[in-house]
Short mmCIF file of C-alpha atoms and ligand atoms in Angstrom, two decimals:
data_model
loop_
_atom_site.label_atom_id
_atom_site.label_comp_id
_atom_site.label_asym_id
_atom_site.label_seq_id
_atom_site.Cartn_x
_atom_site.Cartn_y
_atom_site.Cartn_z
CA MET A 1 -21.83 0.22 -4.13
CA CYS A 2 -18.80 1.13 -6.20
CA LEU A 3 -20.87 3.14 -8.66
CA ALA A 4 -21.14 6.89 -8.44
CA VAL A 5 -24.36 8.44 -9.70
CA PRO A 6 -24.69 11.88 -11.29
CA GLY A 7 -27.43 14.24 -10.21
CA ARG A 8 -28.43 17.92 -10.13
CA ILE A 9 -28.00 20.03 -7.01
CA VAL A 10 -31.35 21.65 -6.19
CA GLU A 11 -30.64 23.04 -2.73
CA VAL A 12 -27.59 23.92 -0.64
CA ARG A 13 -27.53 24.31 3.17
CA THR A 14 -25.32 23.80 6.22
CA VAL A 15 -26.04 21.03 8.73
CA ALA A 16 -23.91 20.59 11.87
CA ASP A 17 -21.29 22.85 10.26
CA ILE A 18 -21.06 20.67 7.14
CA PRO A 19 -22.15 21.89 3.70
CA MET A 20 -25.01 19.64 2.65
CA GLY A 21 -27.37 19.73 -0.29
CA THR A 22 -30.31 18.10 -1.96
CA VAL A 23 -29.50 16.32 -5.20
CA ASP A 24 -32.06 15.19 -7.76
CA PHE A 25 -31.25 11.85 -9.39
CA ASP A 26 -33.67 11.43 -12.22
CA GLY A 27 -36.61 12.39 -9.98
CA ILE A 28 -35.34 10.76 -6.77
CA ARG A 29 -34.15 13.42 -4.31
CA LYS A 30 -31.49 12.65 -1.70
CA GLU A 31 -29.51 14.46 0.93
CA VAL A 32 -25.86 14.71 -0.12
CA CYS A 33 -22.73 15.98 1.63
CA LEU A 34 -21.01 18.79 -0.30
CA ALA A 35 -17.96 19.14 1.98
CA TYR A 36 -15.60 17.98 -0.77
CA LEU A 37 -17.10 20.29 -3.39
CA PRO A 38 -17.51 23.57 -1.51
CA GLU A 39 -17.74 25.48 -4.79
CA ALA A 40 -20.81 23.53 -5.92
CA ALA A 41 -23.94 25.63 -6.43
CA VAL A 42 -27.61 25.05 -7.12
CA GLY A 43 -28.02 23.94 -10.73
CA ASP A 44 -24.63 22.20 -10.96
CA TYR A 45 -24.41 18.55 -11.88
CA THR A 46 -22.28 16.43 -9.60
CA ILE A 47 -21.20 12.81 -9.29
CA VAL A 48 -22.33 11.37 -5.97
CA HIS A 49 -20.90 8.32 -4.24
CA VAL A 50 -22.37 6.94 -0.97
CA GLY A 51 -23.96 10.29 -0.20
CA PHE A 52 -20.94 12.46 -1.01
CA ALA A 53 -20.45 14.73 -4.04
CA ILE A 54 -16.97 13.96 -5.39
CA SER A 55 -16.72 15.94 -8.62
CA LEU A 56 -18.63 18.22 -10.95
CA VAL A 57 -19.76 16.97 -14.35
CA ASP A 58 -21.51 18.57 -17.32
CA GLU A 59 -25.23 18.13 -17.85
CA ALA A 60 -25.00 16.09 -21.05
CA SER A 61 -22.82 13.36 -19.64
CA ALA A 62 -24.80 13.33 -16.38
CA MET A 63 -27.95 12.64 -18.40
CA GLU A 64 -26.26 9.92 -20.39
CA THR A 65 -24.97 8.13 -17.29
CA LEU A 66 -28.35 8.35 -15.55
CA ALA A 67 -30.05 6.87 -18.61
CA MET A 68 -27.58 3.99 -18.59
CA PHE A 69 -28.03 3.29 -14.87
CA ARG A 70 -31.79 3.37 -15.27
CA GLU A 71 -31.55 0.93 -18.16
CA LEU A 72 -29.21 -1.36 -16.21
CA GLY A 73 -31.70 -1.24 -13.34
CA VAL A 74 -29.00 -0.33 -10.81
CA LEU A 75 -30.21 3.15 -9.83
CA ASP A 76 -32.47 2.03 -6.97
CA GLY A 77 -29.79 -0.34 -5.67
CA GLU A 78 -27.20 2.43 -5.57
CA LEU A 79 -29.54 4.74 -3.68
CA GLU A 80 -30.67 1.96 -1.33
CA GLY A 81 -31.22 3.07 2.25
CA ALA A 82 -30.81 6.71 1.33
CA ALA A 83 -32.55 9.30 3.42
CA PRO A 84 -35.31 11.15 1.64
CA ALA A 85 -34.40 14.77 1.25
CA GLU A 86 -37.55 16.59 2.27
CA PRO A 87 -36.41 19.12 4.85
CA GLY A 88 -37.69 18.28 8.29
CA SER A 89 -38.70 14.79 7.25
CA ALA A 90 -38.92 12.46 10.20
CA ALA A 91 -38.39 9.36 8.09
CA PRO A 92 -35.59 7.12 9.35
CA ALA A 93 -32.21 7.41 7.64
CA VAL A 94 -31.93 3.67 7.29
CA ASP A 95 -34.11 0.76 6.40
CA PRO A 96 -35.67 -1.03 9.35
CA MET B 1 -24.72 -12.06 -29.61
CA LYS B 2 -24.90 -8.38 -28.81
CA TYR B 3 -25.79 -5.60 -31.17
CA LEU B 4 -24.49 -2.13 -31.77
CA ASP B 5 -27.91 -0.53 -31.52
CA GLU B 6 -27.87 -1.11 -27.76
CA PHE B 7 -25.28 1.65 -27.43
CA THR B 8 -26.46 5.19 -26.71
CA ASP B 9 -24.81 6.31 -29.93
CA PRO B 10 -24.47 3.30 -32.25
CA GLU B 11 -22.60 5.33 -34.87
CA VAL B 12 -19.87 6.37 -32.45
CA ALA B 13 -19.73 2.82 -31.12
CA ALA B 14 -19.36 1.42 -34.65
CA ARG B 15 -16.58 3.89 -35.40
CA LEU B 16 -14.71 3.00 -32.21
CA PHE B 17 -15.05 -0.76 -32.85
CA ALA B 18 -13.81 -0.26 -36.42
CA GLU B 19 -10.83 1.79 -35.28
CA ILE B 20 -9.89 -0.82 -32.69
CA ALA B 21 -10.19 -3.60 -35.30
CA ARG B 22 -8.07 -1.67 -37.79
CA ALA B 23 -5.34 -1.01 -35.24
CA THR B 24 -5.15 -4.55 -33.84
CA THR B 25 -2.47 -6.83 -35.29
CA ARG B 26 -1.94 -9.34 -32.49
CA HIS B 27 -3.27 -10.64 -29.17
CA TRP B 28 -3.49 -8.18 -26.25
CA SER B 29 -4.90 -8.68 -22.76
CA ILE B 30 -6.43 -5.58 -21.22
CA MET B 31 -7.64 -5.53 -17.62
CA GLU B 32 -10.49 -3.25 -16.55
CA ILE B 33 -9.99 -2.54 -12.86
CA CYS B 34 -13.46 -1.52 -11.82
CA GLY B 35 -16.49 -3.75 -11.31
CA GLY B 36 -18.71 -1.04 -12.81
CA GLN B 37 -16.74 -1.31 -16.02
CA THR B 38 -17.01 -5.12 -15.94
CA HIS B 39 -20.76 -4.73 -15.63
CA ALA B 40 -20.92 -2.40 -18.67
CA ILE B 41 -18.67 -4.69 -20.73
CA ILE B 42 -20.71 -7.83 -20.10
CA ARG B 43 -24.08 -6.07 -20.34
CA HIS B 44 -23.25 -4.61 -23.74
CA GLY B 45 -21.24 -7.58 -24.96
CA ILE B 46 -18.27 -5.33 -25.65
CA ASP B 47 -15.91 -8.30 -25.27
CA GLN B 48 -17.87 -10.19 -27.93
CA LEU B 49 -17.90 -7.30 -30.39
CA LEU B 50 -14.16 -6.64 -30.17
CA PRO B 51 -11.65 -8.32 -32.50
CA GLU B 52 -10.79 -11.89 -31.38
CA GLU B 53 -7.26 -10.78 -30.52
CA ILE B 54 -8.40 -8.41 -27.76
CA GLU B 55 -9.04 -10.19 -24.49
CA LEU B 56 -10.64 -8.33 -21.57
CA ILE B 57 -9.65 -9.51 -18.11
CA HIS B 58 -11.93 -8.55 -15.24
CA GLY B 59 -9.88 -7.11 -12.41
CA PRO B 60 -10.24 -6.99 -8.62
CA GLY B 61 -12.02 -3.62 -8.52
CA CYS B 62 -15.08 -4.51 -6.48
CA PRO B 63 -14.57 -3.73 -2.78
CA VAL B 64 -17.30 -6.15 -1.74
CA CYS B 65 -15.56 -8.96 -3.64
CA VAL B 66 -12.10 -8.48 -2.15
CA THR B 67 -13.11 -8.10 1.54
CA PRO B 68 -11.58 -11.20 3.16
CA VAL B 69 -13.63 -13.90 4.88
CA GLY B 70 -11.91 -13.12 8.20
CA MET B 71 -13.17 -9.52 8.02
CA ILE B 72 -16.74 -10.72 7.33
CA ASP B 73 -16.42 -13.02 10.36
CA LYS B 74 -15.39 -10.04 12.50
CA ALA B 75 -18.45 -8.15 11.24
CA LEU B 76 -20.71 -11.10 12.09
CA GLU B 77 -19.24 -11.39 15.59
CA ILE B 78 -19.79 -7.68 16.29
CA ALA B 79 -23.27 -7.61 14.73
CA ARG B 80 -24.41 -10.49 16.98
CA GLN B 81 -23.82 -8.48 20.15
CA ALA B 82 -26.97 -7.31 21.87
CA GLU B 83 -26.04 -3.65 22.35
CA VAL B 84 -24.87 -3.17 18.75
CA ILE B 85 -26.54 -1.53 15.77
CA PHE B 86 -24.43 -2.74 12.85
CA CYS B 87 -24.56 -0.53 9.74
CA SER B 88 -23.35 -1.50 6.29
CA PHE B 89 -23.74 -0.75 2.61
CA GLY B 90 -26.47 -3.02 1.22
CA ASP B 91 -24.32 -5.31 -0.89
CA MET B 92 -22.29 -6.55 2.10
CA LEU B 93 -25.30 -8.21 3.74
CA ARG B 94 -25.23 -11.37 1.65
CA VAL B 95 -21.46 -11.85 1.45
CA PRO B 96 -20.78 -15.24 3.03
CA GLY B 97 -18.44 -15.47 6.01
CA THR B 98 -17.33 -18.78 7.49
CA CYS B 99 -20.71 -19.23 9.14
CA GLY B 100 -23.54 -17.33 7.52
CA ASP B 101 -23.88 -13.70 6.51
CA LEU B 102 -25.14 -10.43 7.98
CA LEU B 103 -28.65 -11.06 6.70
CA GLN B 104 -28.74 -14.23 8.74
CA VAL B 105 -27.59 -12.37 11.84
CA ARG B 106 -30.45 -9.96 11.25
CA GLY B 107 -32.84 -12.91 10.92
CA GLU B 108 -31.65 -14.18 14.29
CA GLY B 109 -32.53 -10.87 15.90
CA GLY B 110 -29.35 -8.86 15.36
CA ASP B 111 -29.84 -5.15 14.62
CA VAL B 112 -28.23 -4.97 11.15
CA ARG B 113 -29.13 -1.95 9.04
CA ILE B 114 -28.40 -0.77 5.53
CA VAL B 115 -27.20 2.80 5.26
CA TYR B 116 -26.68 4.82 2.11
CA SER B 117 -24.16 7.28 3.52
CA PRO B 118 -21.76 6.66 6.42
CA LEU B 119 -23.08 9.94 7.89
CA ASP B 120 -26.40 8.13 8.40
CA ALA B 121 -24.59 5.79 10.79
CA VAL B 122 -23.20 8.75 12.76
CA ARG B 123 -26.72 10.16 12.98
CA LEU B 124 -27.98 6.80 14.28
CA ALA B 125 -25.30 6.86 16.98
CA GLU B 126 -26.50 10.31 18.03
CA GLU B 127 -30.09 9.12 18.17
CA HIS B 128 -29.25 5.96 20.16
CA PRO B 129 -26.77 6.96 22.87
CA ASP B 130 -27.55 3.72 24.74
CA LYS B 131 -26.37 1.60 21.78
CA GLN B 132 -23.02 0.96 20.12
CA VAL B 133 -23.29 1.90 16.44
CA VAL B 134 -20.70 0.23 14.22
CA PHE B 135 -20.20 1.07 10.56
CA PHE B 136 -18.57 -1.43 8.16
CA ALA B 137 -16.14 0.90 6.35
CA ILE B 138 -15.21 -0.95 3.19
CA GLY B 139 -14.32 0.46 -0.21
CA PHE B 140 -11.68 1.78 -2.54
CA GLU B 141 -10.38 5.33 -2.70
CA THR B 142 -13.78 6.53 -3.97
CA THR B 143 -15.52 5.59 -0.71
CA ALA B 144 -12.73 6.59 1.68
CA PRO B 145 -13.54 10.34 1.79
CA ALA B 146 -17.10 9.55 2.89
CA ASN B 147 -16.00 7.08 5.55
CA ALA B 148 -13.26 9.44 6.74
CA MET B 149 -15.78 12.25 7.10
CA ALA B 150 -18.04 10.04 9.25
CA VAL B 151 -15.17 9.33 11.67
CA HIS B 152 -14.10 12.97 11.64
CA GLN B 153 -17.66 14.11 12.42
CA ALA B 154 -18.06 11.60 15.25
CA HIS B 155 -14.75 12.82 16.68
CA ARG B 156 -15.71 16.48 16.33
CA LEU B 157 -19.15 16.01 17.89
CA GLY B 158 -17.78 13.73 20.63
CA ILE B 159 -19.99 10.77 19.67
CA ALA B 160 -18.35 8.04 21.71
CA ASN B 161 -20.76 5.22 20.86
CA PHE B 162 -19.73 5.21 17.18
CA SER B 163 -16.97 3.07 15.72
CA VAL B 164 -15.87 1.69 12.34
CA LEU B 165 -14.74 -1.72 11.16
CA VAL B 166 -12.25 -0.62 8.51
CA SER B 167 -11.40 -2.72 5.47
CA HIS B 168 -10.23 -0.14 2.95
CA VAL B 169 -8.25 -1.18 -0.12
CA LEU B 170 -6.19 0.77 -2.66
CA VAL B 171 -5.96 0.33 -6.42
CA PRO B 172 -2.30 1.14 -7.28
CA PRO B 173 -0.76 -1.54 -4.99
CA ALA B 174 -3.18 -4.09 -6.49
CA ILE B 175 -2.00 -3.19 -10.00
CA GLU B 176 1.57 -3.50 -8.75
CA ALA B 177 0.85 -6.97 -7.31
CA ILE B 178 -0.79 -8.16 -10.53
CA LEU B 179 2.15 -6.93 -12.62
CA ALA B 180 4.70 -8.48 -10.26
CA SER B 181 3.02 -11.92 -10.33
CA PRO B 182 4.85 -14.51 -12.45
CA ALA B 183 1.44 -15.53 -13.80
CA ASN B 184 0.68 -12.00 -15.01
CA ARG B 185 -1.04 -11.87 -18.42
CA VAL B 186 -2.07 -8.20 -18.45
CA ASP B 187 -0.63 -5.96 -21.20
CA ALA B 188 -2.53 -2.77 -20.32
CA PHE B 189 -4.92 -1.45 -17.66
CA LEU B 190 -8.09 0.61 -17.76
CA ALA B 191 -7.91 2.48 -14.45
CA ALA B 192 -11.15 3.22 -12.58
CA GLY B 193 -12.43 6.70 -13.35
CA HIS B 194 -14.18 7.38 -10.05
CA VAL B 195 -11.21 6.27 -7.95
CA CYS B 196 -9.18 8.79 -9.96
CA SER B 197 -11.79 11.51 -9.54
CA VAL B 198 -10.83 11.45 -5.85
CA MET B 199 -7.13 10.59 -6.05
CA GLY B 200 -6.20 12.14 -9.40
CA THR B 201 -3.99 10.37 -11.94
CA TRP B 202 -0.54 11.13 -10.49
CA GLN B 203 -0.37 7.88 -8.51
CA TYR B 204 -0.24 5.83 -11.70
CA ALA B 205 2.75 7.43 -13.44
CA PRO B 206 5.35 5.47 -11.38
CA LEU B 207 3.60 2.18 -12.30
CA VAL B 208 3.66 3.07 -15.98
CA GLY B 209 7.36 3.91 -15.76
CA ARG B 210 8.42 0.92 -13.67
CA HIS B 211 6.54 -1.73 -15.63
CA ARG B 212 6.33 -0.10 -19.04
CA VAL B 213 2.58 -0.75 -19.05
CA PRO B 214 -0.06 1.51 -20.60
CA ILE B 215 -2.64 2.75 -18.06
CA VAL B 216 -5.71 4.54 -19.39
CA VAL B 217 -8.05 6.25 -16.90
CA THR B 218 -11.49 5.21 -18.13
CA GLY B 219 -15.14 5.98 -17.38
CA PHE B 220 -18.14 3.68 -17.06
CA GLU B 221 -20.49 4.24 -19.94
CA PRO B 222 -20.06 1.65 -22.69
CA LEU B 223 -18.68 4.33 -25.03
CA ASP B 224 -16.20 5.45 -22.36
CA VAL B 225 -15.01 1.88 -21.94
CA LEU B 226 -14.63 1.51 -25.72
CA GLU B 227 -12.66 4.74 -25.91
CA GLY B 228 -10.38 3.48 -23.11
CA ILE B 229 -9.79 0.24 -25.00
CA ARG B 230 -9.11 2.15 -28.23
CA ARG B 231 -6.45 4.25 -26.53
CA ALA B 232 -4.87 1.23 -24.80
CA VAL B 233 -4.68 -0.70 -28.08
CA GLY B 234 -3.20 2.35 -29.80
CA GLN B 235 -0.41 2.51 -27.23
CA LEU B 236 0.24 -1.24 -27.29
CA GLU B 237 0.39 -1.38 -31.09
CA GLY B 238 2.59 1.71 -31.18
CA GLY B 239 5.01 0.20 -28.65
CA ARG B 240 4.24 3.01 -26.18
CA ALA B 241 3.54 2.88 -22.45
CA GLU B 242 1.95 6.06 -21.16
CA LEU B 243 -0.49 7.32 -18.56
CA ASP B 244 -3.51 8.56 -20.47
CA ASN B 245 -6.73 10.14 -19.21
CA ALA B 246 -9.74 9.13 -21.31
CA TYR B 247 -12.21 10.50 -18.74
CA PRO B 248 -11.17 14.16 -18.41
CA ARG B 249 -14.75 15.40 -18.01
CA VAL B 250 -14.67 13.93 -14.48
CA VAL B 251 -11.01 13.25 -13.65
CA SER B 252 -8.29 15.87 -13.15
CA ASP B 253 -4.57 15.18 -12.62
CA GLY B 254 -4.67 16.31 -9.01
CA GLY B 255 -8.04 14.81 -8.06
CA ASN B 256 -10.17 16.14 -5.23
CA VAL B 257 -7.66 17.77 -2.91
CA ALA B 258 -10.09 18.41 -0.03
CA ALA B 259 -11.02 14.71 -0.02
CA GLN B 260 -7.38 13.62 -0.09
CA ARG B 261 -6.63 15.88 2.85
CA MET B 262 -9.43 14.34 4.93
CA ILE B 263 -8.20 10.83 4.03
CA ASP B 264 -4.64 11.74 5.08
CA ASP B 265 -5.94 13.01 8.39
CA VAL B 266 -8.15 10.05 9.31
CA PHE B 267 -6.37 7.09 7.70
CA GLU B 268 -2.85 5.72 7.34
CA VAL B 269 -1.51 3.14 4.91
CA CYS B 270 -1.34 -0.50 6.07
CA ASP B 271 -0.87 -4.00 4.63
CA ARG B 272 -4.14 -5.69 3.67
CA ARG B 273 -5.29 -9.14 2.79
CA TRP B 274 -7.52 -9.36 -0.31
CA ARG B 275 -10.09 -12.10 -0.60
CA GLY B 276 -8.84 -14.76 -2.99
CA ILE B 277 -5.58 -12.93 -3.68
CA GLY B 278 -3.79 -12.79 -0.34
CA GLU B 279 -1.77 -10.15 1.43
CA ILE B 280 -0.65 -7.13 -0.60
CA PRO B 281 1.85 -4.81 1.11
CA ALA B 282 0.72 -1.22 1.74
CA SER B 283 -2.56 -1.88 -0.07
CA GLY B 284 -5.05 -0.52 2.43
CA TRP B 285 -5.95 2.16 4.91
CA ARG B 286 -6.62 1.87 8.64
CA LEU B 287 -7.43 4.56 11.18
CA SER B 288 -4.54 6.88 11.97
CA ALA B 289 -3.28 7.20 15.55
CA ALA B 290 -5.45 10.26 16.27
CA TYR B 291 -8.65 8.35 15.42
CA ARG B 292 -7.73 4.87 16.66
CA GLY B 293 -10.30 5.21 19.46
CA PHE B 294 -13.00 4.68 16.81
CA ASP B 295 -11.62 1.28 15.80
CA ALA B 296 -14.33 -1.36 16.20
CA GLU B 297 -11.80 -4.21 16.04
CA SER B 298 -10.24 -3.21 19.33
CA ARG B 299 -13.44 -1.92 20.92
CA PHE B 300 -15.09 -5.35 20.43
CA ASP B 301 -11.88 -7.34 20.74
CA VAL B 302 -12.21 -9.17 17.42
CA SER B 303 -8.70 -8.51 16.05
CA ALA B 304 -7.68 -12.15 16.51
CA ILE B 305 -10.54 -13.58 14.41
CA ASP B 306 -9.20 -15.10 11.21
CA ALA B 307 -10.58 -17.54 8.66
CA PRO B 308 -9.37 -19.52 5.69
CA GLU B 309 -10.90 -18.92 2.26
CA SER B 310 -13.44 -21.39 0.89
CA SER B 311 -11.63 -24.10 -1.04
CA HIS B 312 -14.50 -24.34 -3.56
CA CYS B 313 -14.48 -20.75 -4.71
CA ARG B 314 -12.06 -19.86 -7.51
CA SER B 315 -12.64 -16.11 -7.27
CA GLY B 316 -8.95 -15.47 -6.54
CA GLU B 317 -8.06 -16.76 -10.00
CA ILE B 318 -10.95 -14.82 -11.50
CA LEU B 319 -9.85 -11.56 -9.88
CA GLN B 320 -6.38 -12.03 -11.35
CA GLY B 321 -7.68 -12.87 -14.80
CA LEU B 322 -6.47 -16.48 -14.70
CA LEU B 323 -9.95 -17.94 -15.02
CA ARG B 324 -13.33 -16.81 -16.34
CA PRO B 325 -16.40 -17.09 -14.11
CA ASN B 326 -18.10 -19.62 -16.39
CA GLN B 327 -15.01 -21.83 -16.17
CA CYS B 328 -15.46 -22.27 -12.41
CA PRO B 329 -17.00 -25.73 -11.81
CA ALA B 330 -19.44 -24.30 -9.25
CA PHE B 331 -20.63 -21.47 -11.53
CA GLY B 332 -24.38 -21.58 -12.10
CA THR B 333 -24.77 -24.90 -10.29
CA GLU B 334 -23.74 -24.83 -6.61
CA CYS B 335 -23.00 -21.14 -6.88
CA THR B 336 -25.67 -18.66 -7.99
CA PRO B 337 -26.59 -15.15 -6.80
CA ARG B 338 -29.16 -16.74 -4.46
CA THR B 339 -26.64 -19.25 -3.07
CA PRO B 340 -23.29 -17.52 -3.49
CA LEU B 341 -20.11 -19.35 -2.53
CA GLY B 342 -17.95 -16.32 -3.11
CA ALA B 343 -18.26 -12.56 -3.02
CA THR B 344 -17.80 -12.21 -6.78
CA MET B 345 -21.24 -13.85 -7.08
CA VAL B 346 -22.86 -11.59 -4.47
CA SER B 347 -22.04 -8.09 -5.60
CA SER B 348 -23.72 -6.83 -8.74
CA GLU B 349 -20.28 -5.53 -9.69
CA GLY B 350 -18.65 -8.94 -9.24
CA ALA B 351 -17.54 -10.73 -12.40
CA CYS B 352 -19.38 -13.98 -11.52
CA ALA B 353 -22.66 -12.14 -10.91
CA ALA B 354 -22.29 -10.16 -14.15
CA TYR B 355 -21.73 -13.36 -16.14
CA TYR B 356 -24.67 -15.05 -14.41
CA HIS B 357 -26.99 -12.10 -14.83
CA TYR B 358 -26.32 -11.78 -18.55
CA ARG B 359 -26.51 -15.53 -19.06
CA ARG B 360 -22.93 -16.21 -19.99
CA LEU B 361 -23.51 -19.69 -18.66
CA GLU B 362 -21.49 -21.78 -21.09
CA PRO B 363 -17.74 -21.36 -21.38
CA PRO B 364 -17.34 -20.05 -24.95
CA ALA B 365 -14.93 -22.18 -27.00
CA ARG B 366 -12.64 -19.30 -27.83
CA ASP B 367 -12.27 -18.35 -24.20
CA GLY B 368 -11.59 -21.94 -23.21
CA ALA B 369 -8.80 -22.11 -25.75
CA ARG B 370 -7.17 -18.91 -24.65
CA VAL B 371 -7.45 -18.84 -20.91
CA GLY B 372 -5.58 -21.02 -18.44
S1 SF4 C 1 -18.78 -18.94 -9.57
FE1 SF4 C 1 -19.01 -18.86 -7.33
S2 SF4 C 1 -17.58 -20.39 -6.56
FE2 SF4 C 1 -16.98 -19.95 -8.67
S3 SF4 C 1 -15.47 -18.32 -8.50
FE3 SF4 C 1 -17.44 -17.32 -8.80
S4 SF4 C 1 -18.15 -16.89 -6.72
FE4 SF4 C 1 -16.50 -18.42 -6.51
#
């Protein structure tokens, strides 16, 4: 859980007064809180830790890190229990 | 043996290894703080490809590994209660307490759930007003902004059936404790890049000054780790002790100010016990007075629960760099990732698990000669 995973912001919205967004991690899309990166915009790459964007990062190094996590096989573990990002999805936020 | 072609850019890796070898004239011990870095080092065999004189010590930078047994016992006690939905990050579920783990509580009918974001736990509390939803708020400075936001949101929305079991720990006091120990063997530190992306680098300058120790803020890719080591060796060989940022593409001096502000609002500094290491003054965060109503320890009256550490597990020595995982008598026999005796074997970022996973089963002769 101490890893932070880079991904690309594909949508920005406000939920319960908090800036939220959808981030694409190598094809897996998750809902992410953008409250600590209010300047983040669609198309930016960001480093995400436990569902929160903590800093911006350039595309090249985001790609490199994602490739490493995929190779290490830790990507799914880091995103474990994450809510799918489809708007309006009724899927539970947690595993049963 | 590991090979250079496993690096994303073998040429850059070869150049960095060569530069480190050229610069090195004597033995240096360098501690990487973060478990993610440990994982990258063992996976890529960086320690085996470095000159013999450079020894990497795996530090206490895995929050799962340093959460004390007593805190796990408190979690188990709360999770067993009928009206509770207990939420945690996935890797805490198999960390052994005195009697079992959270997975076992779930097996016995307890409602224990894995969440990805602490905001998911707040949402659960909203959806289940008849239940008490408790979130196990562990982590270093990287995780604190997320956990703080969950408490802040629950407060703002008036969600009274939400609470947090807080076990937050801080990196700089841990570095201070390691340096102050008479057994200290660390000559330089690689600080954890993602902790610094939240907190900035300014917290480390006083440590560098007080202890004359090089601290290099370092990332997680194998090449980042190598670059951190190269800069640390350069300082050590040059007789310098400076704060250096080898991860500027993610880390700024000031860090994420909005996140720091939220942390300051929701948490306050406290003493904390670290699993295997013991109490470190001012090394953690607890809820500040304004948010104390969300404290699960008082809500469920578990503050008095305490527990001694397992006498079998040597993880305390491992977290301080005094022992290597494969030198623990239980390593790979009594203690495996399926039957962990200590948290360093549970978490994928724990040093014992990394050694086990990458089949560092035998204590290498050169390590045996140099450690202990
Ligand atoms: S191998 Fe197991 S018993 Fe030994 S230190 Fe590691 S976690 Fe503890």
